[in-house]
């Protein structure tokens, strides 16, 4: 409901001249927008209509009470936000500066205003960066569509670097607080995630070991959380979700053009995708790529293991006509690795393609890995199969919880050995 209809007395206290651009007649009584007020005594202040009509304790029952006239224990900032204080010694203060939250939000707006103007400085960083040159050189070697997606890739690097340059400018820094390896490395990791799987492993070798990470809504840990939050609120998308769809759409278009005689490339609308417009500066990236990369150590990732998981029960006699000639199946604590593997490797109603795609078999009892074996093949017996392989008695997974942790007795999946070893 409109303020003038439900609270006409409050409506008459809306400031007649300081609310420029606001249709006072349409202001609702539950609005959270800051507006200017003036009381009969002439005091002027900013407050939301919802705060103005609320029945707070300091108003002593009068919802039309003026903050200045009653003067409770309170600190009022120039932005209109305030903080009440309890106690008999509390005082009423009016500050000439905004609260911390509004100040950091305004700070973020100034950073974004300067953001697009720092394209030349950002390109200068890339031009002199051996890390960036190595990344581009590796991309041209392993990514089939590199020259076609490169404008999007470079646009992303420029956009993120512009942000860091703008922060330094707004904060009047003479020296960088951020390092190239942290910021450029974070950009590299973000880009690699949207490249085809077949390219990712080779591209990781161009990422510095001390690369930062762009998480959901903030940058590598260089600036306080408040700045990251304020930039997000001011409209800067740190994660930049369109990057993945841009590259995938471009590659899909290129695939379609393989069957077209005169297909033309669509224009690269970097501005529409929140990338800053910039004049491409040609420079010799190979020069940087061939230079000595001091202190560079590529990122190292724990090996990924593709495995099938076989869950055993307690030891029981095998069937009389067991195809593998076993007397017992199931787990017993005093068996040698070879004896346990013979009991565990079959027979299973397991998909043959799962076995073929796996390098390792995990034997699990009571939710813990009791044996790890390599897989070299499979033998088929009626409607089931037995795995051919050899046990690894000293494998680090033995004795640890099942890394595939699914409720089914049989499972197939991939996991990071570094998380469990």
Short mmCIF file of C-alpha atoms in Angstrom, two decimals, residues 7-357:
data_model
loop_
_atom_site.label_atom_id
_atom_site.label_comp_id
_atom_site.label_asym_id
_atom_site.label_seq_id
_atom_site.Cartn_x
_atom_site.Cartn_y
_atom_site.Cartn_z
CA UNK A 7 0.19 7.11 6.67
CA UNK A 8 -0.69 10.58 5.36
CA UNK A 9 1.08 12.30 8.27
CA UNK A 10 4.33 10.50 7.43
CA UNK A 11 3.79 11.22 3.74
CA UNK A 12 3.74 14.94 4.48
CA UNK A 13 7.20 14.58 6.13
CA UNK A 14 8.84 13.36 2.89
CA UNK A 15 11.34 16.06 1.90
CA UNK A 16 9.84 18.16 -0.92
CA UNK A 17 13.13 19.03 -2.68
CA UNK A 18 15.83 16.47 -1.78
CA UNK A 19 14.03 13.43 -3.26
CA UNK A 20 14.69 14.37 -6.87
CA UNK A 21 13.79 11.68 -9.37
CA UNK A 22 11.45 9.86 -6.97
CA UNK A 23 7.68 9.77 -7.49
CA UNK A 24 6.68 10.43 -3.90
CA UNK A 25 3.07 9.52 -4.58
CA UNK A 26 4.08 5.95 -5.47
CA UNK A 27 6.31 5.34 -2.43
CA UNK A 28 5.01 2.31 -0.53
CA UNK A 29 4.96 1.98 3.23
CA UNK A 30 7.12 -1.18 3.08
CA UNK A 31 9.81 0.21 0.77
CA UNK A 32 13.47 -0.40 1.65
CA UNK A 33 14.74 2.48 -0.51
CA UNK A 34 16.46 5.37 1.25
CA UNK A 35 14.51 8.66 1.00
CA UNK A 36 14.89 12.07 2.63
CA UNK A 37 12.59 13.23 5.43
CA UNK A 38 12.06 16.53 7.21
CA UNK A 39 10.32 16.83 10.58
CA UNK A 40 8.23 19.85 11.76
CA UNK A 41 11.30 21.09 13.66
CA UNK A 42 13.33 21.21 10.41
CA UNK A 43 15.60 18.19 10.96
CA UNK A 44 16.57 16.39 7.74
CA UNK A 45 17.76 12.78 7.47
CA UNK A 46 17.64 9.68 5.29
CA UNK A 47 15.65 6.59 6.18
CA UNK A 48 13.54 3.91 4.49
CA UNK A 49 9.73 4.14 4.70
CA UNK A 50 9.72 0.74 6.41
CA UNK A 51 12.06 2.04 9.13
CA UNK A 52 10.15 5.32 9.39
CA UNK A 53 6.80 3.71 10.20
CA UNK A 54 8.19 0.95 12.44
CA UNK A 55 7.32 1.00 16.13
CA UNK A 56 10.80 1.03 17.67
CA UNK A 57 11.45 1.31 21.41
CA UNK A 58 13.21 4.67 21.13
CA UNK A 59 10.05 6.22 19.61
CA UNK A 60 8.24 5.69 22.92
CA UNK A 61 4.97 4.78 21.22
CA UNK A 62 5.00 7.60 18.64
CA UNK A 63 5.79 6.12 15.19
CA UNK A 64 6.05 9.66 13.80
CA UNK A 65 8.87 10.59 16.20
CA UNK A 66 11.90 12.29 14.67
CA UNK A 67 15.26 10.62 15.19
CA UNK A 68 16.87 13.98 16.00
CA UNK A 69 14.12 15.32 18.24
CA UNK A 70 13.99 12.24 20.46
CA UNK A 71 17.78 11.69 20.16
CA UNK A 72 18.16 8.08 21.32
CA UNK A 73 21.54 6.42 21.85
CA UNK A 74 22.34 6.07 18.18
CA UNK A 75 25.02 6.64 15.55
CA UNK A 76 23.65 7.85 12.19
CA UNK A 77 25.81 7.69 9.07
CA UNK A 78 25.48 10.04 6.10
CA UNK A 79 24.07 7.18 4.00
CA UNK A 80 21.11 6.89 6.39
CA UNK A 81 22.10 3.63 8.02
CA UNK A 82 22.34 3.74 11.79
CA UNK A 83 23.38 1.68 14.77
CA UNK A 84 21.54 1.88 18.08
CA UNK A 85 23.35 1.70 21.40
CA UNK A 86 21.93 0.62 24.71
CA UNK A 87 22.82 1.95 28.14
CA UNK A 88 22.31 5.16 30.06
CA UNK A 89 25.59 6.65 28.84
CA UNK A 90 24.78 6.18 25.13
CA UNK A 91 24.86 9.36 23.03
CA UNK A 92 23.36 10.50 19.75
CA UNK A 93 25.92 11.13 16.98
CA UNK A 94 25.58 12.12 13.33
CA UNK A 95 28.56 11.17 11.15
CA UNK A 96 29.56 12.88 7.92
CA UNK A 97 30.60 9.67 6.18
CA UNK A 98 28.67 6.56 5.08
CA UNK A 99 28.67 3.28 6.96
CA UNK A 100 31.28 0.66 6.18
CA UNK A 101 28.93 -1.35 3.94
CA UNK A 102 27.85 1.64 1.84
CA UNK A 103 31.43 2.92 1.68
CA UNK A 104 32.75 -0.38 0.32
CA UNK A 105 29.83 -0.55 -2.14
CA UNK A 106 30.68 2.92 -3.42
CA UNK A 107 34.32 1.87 -3.56
CA UNK A 108 33.32 -1.08 -5.74
CA UNK A 109 31.37 1.21 -8.07
CA UNK A 110 34.44 3.40 -8.54
CA UNK A 111 36.48 0.29 -9.35
CA UNK A 112 33.96 -0.83 -11.97
CA UNK A 113 33.82 2.70 -13.43
CA UNK A 114 37.59 2.55 -13.94
CA UNK A 115 37.46 -1.06 -15.09
CA UNK A 116 36.95 -0.57 -18.84
CA UNK A 117 39.51 2.25 -19.02
CA UNK A 118 42.35 -0.01 -17.92
CA UNK A 119 42.34 -2.25 -21.01
CA UNK A 120 45.70 -0.89 -22.32
CA UNK A 121 47.36 -1.55 -18.94
CA UNK A 122 45.89 -5.07 -18.83
CA UNK A 123 47.12 -5.84 -22.34
CA UNK A 124 50.53 -4.51 -21.33
CA UNK A 125 50.64 -7.05 -18.51
CA UNK A 126 49.78 -9.86 -20.91
CA UNK A 127 52.28 -8.66 -23.50
CA UNK A 128 55.14 -8.95 -21.03
CA UNK A 129 53.98 -12.13 -19.29
CA UNK A 130 55.90 -15.30 -20.04
CA UNK A 131 53.21 -17.30 -18.20
CA UNK A 132 50.51 -16.03 -20.54
CA UNK A 133 52.71 -16.61 -23.58
CA UNK A 134 53.34 -20.19 -22.52
CA UNK A 135 49.61 -20.78 -22.00
CA UNK A 136 48.76 -19.40 -25.46
CA UNK A 137 51.56 -21.40 -27.07
CA UNK A 138 50.34 -24.61 -25.42
CA UNK A 139 46.77 -23.85 -26.45
CA UNK A 140 47.75 -23.45 -30.10
CA UNK A 141 49.43 -26.87 -29.92
CA UNK A 142 46.72 -28.95 -28.27
CA UNK A 143 43.36 -27.19 -28.82
CA UNK A 144 42.00 -27.76 -32.31
CA UNK A 145 39.89 -24.58 -32.39
CA UNK A 146 42.34 -22.35 -30.55
CA UNK A 147 42.60 -19.59 -33.15
CA UNK A 148 38.81 -19.33 -33.30
CA UNK A 149 38.13 -19.29 -29.57
CA UNK A 150 41.20 -17.21 -28.77
CA UNK A 151 39.35 -13.83 -28.87
CA UNK A 152 37.07 -15.11 -26.10
CA UNK A 153 40.00 -16.44 -24.12
CA UNK A 154 42.01 -13.24 -24.37
CA UNK A 155 38.90 -11.16 -23.67
CA UNK A 156 38.48 -13.04 -20.42
CA UNK A 157 42.12 -12.52 -19.39
CA UNK A 158 41.87 -8.81 -20.20
CA UNK A 159 38.63 -8.41 -18.30
CA UNK A 160 39.95 -9.99 -15.12
CA UNK A 161 43.26 -8.13 -15.27
CA UNK A 162 41.39 -4.84 -15.75
CA UNK A 163 39.71 -5.44 -12.42
CA UNK A 164 42.99 -5.84 -10.56
CA UNK A 165 44.53 -2.84 -12.30
CA UNK A 166 41.44 -0.77 -11.44
CA UNK A 167 41.62 -1.76 -7.78
CA UNK A 168 45.23 -0.63 -7.60
CA UNK A 169 44.32 2.66 -9.27
CA UNK A 170 41.34 3.42 -7.02
CA UNK A 171 43.32 2.55 -3.91
CA UNK A 172 46.29 4.67 -5.09
CA UNK A 173 48.73 1.78 -4.83
CA UNK A 174 52.23 2.23 -6.19
CA UNK A 175 52.94 -1.50 -6.20
CA UNK A 176 50.79 -4.50 -6.99
CA UNK A 177 49.32 -6.49 -4.15
CA UNK A 178 48.60 -9.36 -6.53
CA UNK A 179 50.99 -11.58 -8.45
CA UNK A 180 50.74 -12.59 -12.09
CA UNK A 181 50.94 -16.27 -11.26
CA UNK A 182 47.94 -16.07 -8.89
CA UNK A 183 45.67 -14.03 -11.16
CA UNK A 184 46.68 -15.41 -14.56
CA UNK A 185 46.77 -18.93 -13.12
CA UNK A 186 43.19 -18.52 -11.85
CA UNK A 187 42.11 -17.37 -15.31
CA UNK A 188 43.86 -20.37 -16.86
CA UNK A 189 42.09 -22.81 -14.56
CA UNK A 190 38.75 -21.16 -15.30
CA UNK A 191 39.33 -21.46 -19.06
CA UNK A 192 40.68 -25.02 -18.95
CA UNK A 193 37.46 -26.20 -17.27
CA UNK A 194 35.43 -25.31 -20.38
CA UNK A 195 37.87 -26.82 -22.90
CA UNK A 196 37.34 -30.36 -24.26
CA UNK A 197 38.43 -33.11 -21.86
CA UNK A 198 41.04 -34.34 -24.34
CA UNK A 199 42.88 -30.99 -24.10
CA UNK A 200 42.76 -30.37 -20.38
CA UNK A 201 45.62 -32.58 -19.19
CA UNK A 202 48.15 -31.02 -21.58
CA UNK A 203 46.93 -27.48 -20.78
CA UNK A 204 47.42 -28.01 -17.03
CA UNK A 205 51.16 -28.20 -17.64
CA UNK A 206 51.12 -24.46 -18.45
CA UNK A 207 49.46 -23.49 -15.14
CA UNK A 208 51.77 -22.23 -12.37
CA UNK A 209 51.70 -24.20 -9.13
CA UNK A 210 50.74 -21.12 -7.07
CA UNK A 211 47.72 -20.26 -9.22
CA UNK A 212 44.74 -18.74 -7.44
CA UNK A 213 41.16 -19.90 -7.82
CA UNK A 214 38.00 -18.07 -8.86
CA UNK A 215 35.26 -19.47 -6.69
CA UNK A 216 31.54 -18.80 -6.82
CA UNK A 217 31.60 -15.05 -6.25
CA UNK A 218 35.04 -13.88 -5.30
CA UNK A 219 38.58 -13.59 -6.57
CA UNK A 220 41.80 -15.25 -5.45
CA UNK A 221 42.55 -14.39 -1.82
CA UNK A 222 44.25 -11.06 -2.43
CA UNK A 223 41.62 -8.56 -1.31
CA UNK A 224 39.26 -8.58 1.68
CA UNK A 225 35.99 -10.46 1.41
CA UNK A 226 34.08 -7.15 1.65
CA UNK A 227 35.48 -5.90 -1.68
CA UNK A 228 34.63 -9.18 -3.38
CA UNK A 229 31.11 -9.07 -1.99
CA UNK A 230 30.65 -5.43 -2.99
CA UNK A 231 31.86 -6.06 -6.56
CA UNK A 232 29.36 -8.89 -6.88
CA UNK A 233 26.60 -6.64 -5.57
CA UNK A 234 27.65 -3.87 -7.97
CA UNK A 235 27.20 -6.21 -10.93
CA UNK A 236 30.61 -7.76 -11.55
CA UNK A 237 30.25 -11.50 -12.14
CA UNK A 238 33.52 -12.99 -10.87
CA UNK A 239 32.69 -16.49 -12.04
CA UNK A 240 31.68 -15.21 -15.47
CA UNK A 241 29.30 -18.06 -16.33
CA UNK A 242 28.90 -17.08 -20.02
CA UNK A 243 32.50 -18.07 -20.76
CA UNK A 244 31.70 -21.77 -20.99
CA UNK A 245 28.63 -21.33 -23.19
CA UNK A 246 30.50 -18.86 -25.43
CA UNK A 247 33.26 -21.35 -26.19
CA UNK A 248 30.89 -24.31 -26.56
CA UNK A 249 28.61 -22.36 -28.91
CA UNK A 250 31.61 -21.27 -30.97
CA UNK A 251 32.99 -24.81 -31.28
CA UNK A 252 29.54 -26.15 -32.15
CA UNK A 253 29.25 -23.53 -34.90
CA UNK A 254 32.67 -24.50 -36.24
CA UNK A 255 31.70 -28.16 -36.30
CA UNK A 256 28.63 -27.28 -38.34
CA UNK A 257 30.70 -25.22 -40.77
CA UNK A 258 32.77 -28.28 -41.65
CA UNK A 259 29.88 -29.33 -43.85
CA UNK A 260 29.24 -25.86 -45.27
CA UNK A 261 31.05 -24.55 -48.35
CA UNK A 262 30.91 -20.86 -47.52
CA UNK A 263 30.06 -20.59 -43.83
CA UNK A 264 31.15 -17.33 -42.21
CA UNK A 265 32.29 -16.87 -38.66
CA UNK A 266 29.90 -14.86 -36.49
CA UNK A 267 31.30 -11.68 -34.95
CA UNK A 268 32.80 -11.87 -31.48
CA UNK A 269 30.51 -9.83 -29.24
CA UNK A 270 32.76 -9.52 -26.22
CA UNK A 271 30.83 -6.54 -24.90
CA UNK A 272 27.53 -8.45 -24.91
CA UNK A 273 29.16 -11.11 -22.78
CA UNK A 274 30.45 -8.62 -20.21
CA UNK A 275 33.99 -8.62 -21.55
CA UNK A 276 35.52 -5.14 -21.96
CA UNK A 277 36.01 -3.97 -25.52
CA UNK A 278 39.68 -3.63 -26.38
CA UNK A 279 41.91 -2.97 -29.37
CA UNK A 280 43.88 -6.11 -30.03
CA UNK A 281 47.61 -5.45 -29.86
CA UNK A 282 49.65 -7.94 -31.84
CA UNK A 283 52.85 -9.04 -30.18
CA UNK A 284 55.25 -11.93 -30.34
CA UNK A 285 53.94 -14.46 -27.82
CA UNK A 286 56.61 -16.96 -28.82
CA UNK A 287 59.24 -14.62 -27.44
CA UNK A 288 57.72 -14.87 -23.99
CA UNK A 289 57.09 -18.59 -24.36
CA UNK A 290 60.73 -19.27 -25.19
CA UNK A 291 62.02 -17.11 -22.33
CA UNK A 292 63.14 -18.67 -19.08
CA UNK A 293 60.15 -18.94 -16.76
CA UNK A 294 61.73 -18.16 -13.42
CA UNK A 295 60.19 -19.87 -10.38
CA UNK A 296 57.68 -21.58 -12.65
CA UNK A 297 56.51 -25.00 -11.56
CA UNK A 298 53.49 -26.45 -13.36
CA UNK A 299 50.55 -27.62 -11.32
CA UNK A 300 50.71 -31.22 -10.17
CA UNK A 301 47.54 -33.22 -9.80
CA UNK A 302 47.04 -36.52 -8.04
CA UNK A 303 46.47 -39.35 -10.52
CA UNK A 304 42.89 -40.31 -11.25
CA UNK A 305 42.01 -43.97 -10.80
CA UNK A 306 39.23 -45.67 -12.75
CA UNK A 307 38.14 -48.75 -10.86
CA UNK A 308 35.48 -51.38 -10.32
CA UNK A 309 34.48 -52.11 -6.75
CA UNK A 310 33.64 -55.67 -5.60
CA UNK A 311 31.98 -56.09 -2.20
CA UNK A 312 32.50 -59.39 -0.38
CA UNK A 313 30.44 -61.03 2.33
CA UNK A 314 31.58 -63.47 4.99
CA UNK A 315 33.42 -66.60 3.89
CA UNK A 316 31.06 -69.36 2.65
CA UNK A 317 31.48 -72.59 0.65
CA UNK A 318 31.45 -72.15 -3.12
CA UNK A 319 28.98 -73.93 -5.39
CA UNK A 320 29.78 -77.51 -6.33
CA UNK A 321 30.17 -76.61 -10.02
CA UNK A 322 32.11 -73.35 -9.48
CA UNK A 323 33.69 -72.48 -12.88
CA UNK A 324 36.85 -71.22 -11.19
CA UNK A 325 37.28 -74.40 -9.15
CA UNK A 326 37.04 -72.64 -5.80
CA UNK A 327 36.14 -74.33 -2.51
CA UNK A 328 35.19 -71.08 -0.72
CA UNK A 329 34.12 -67.55 -1.66
CA UNK A 330 33.91 -64.40 0.48
CA UNK A 331 36.23 -62.71 2.93
CA UNK A 332 38.31 -64.37 5.62
CA UNK A 333 40.94 -62.44 7.66
CA UNK A 334 43.89 -64.85 7.43
CA UNK A 335 44.06 -65.27 3.65
CA UNK A 336 47.07 -64.30 1.55
CA UNK A 337 46.49 -61.61 -1.13
CA UNK A 338 46.52 -64.29 -3.85
CA UNK A 339 43.97 -66.47 -2.02
CA UNK A 340 41.70 -63.48 -1.32
CA UNK A 341 41.90 -62.34 -4.94
CA UNK A 342 40.94 -65.81 -6.18
CA UNK A 343 37.83 -65.64 -4.00
CA UNK A 344 37.00 -62.07 -4.98
CA UNK A 345 37.57 -61.89 -8.74
CA UNK A 346 34.40 -63.73 -9.77
CA UNK A 347 31.78 -64.54 -10.58
CA UNK A 348 30.03 -61.20 -11.05
CA UNK A 349 27.15 -59.94 -13.16
CA UNK A 350 29.19 -56.89 -14.08
CA UNK A 351 29.20 -54.99 -17.37
CA UNK A 352 32.20 -55.96 -19.48
CA UNK A 353 32.72 -52.37 -20.68
CA UNK A 354 33.12 -51.24 -17.04
CA UNK A 355 35.90 -53.79 -16.57
CA UNK A 356 37.54 -52.84 -19.87
CA UNK A 357 37.54 -49.14 -18.91
#
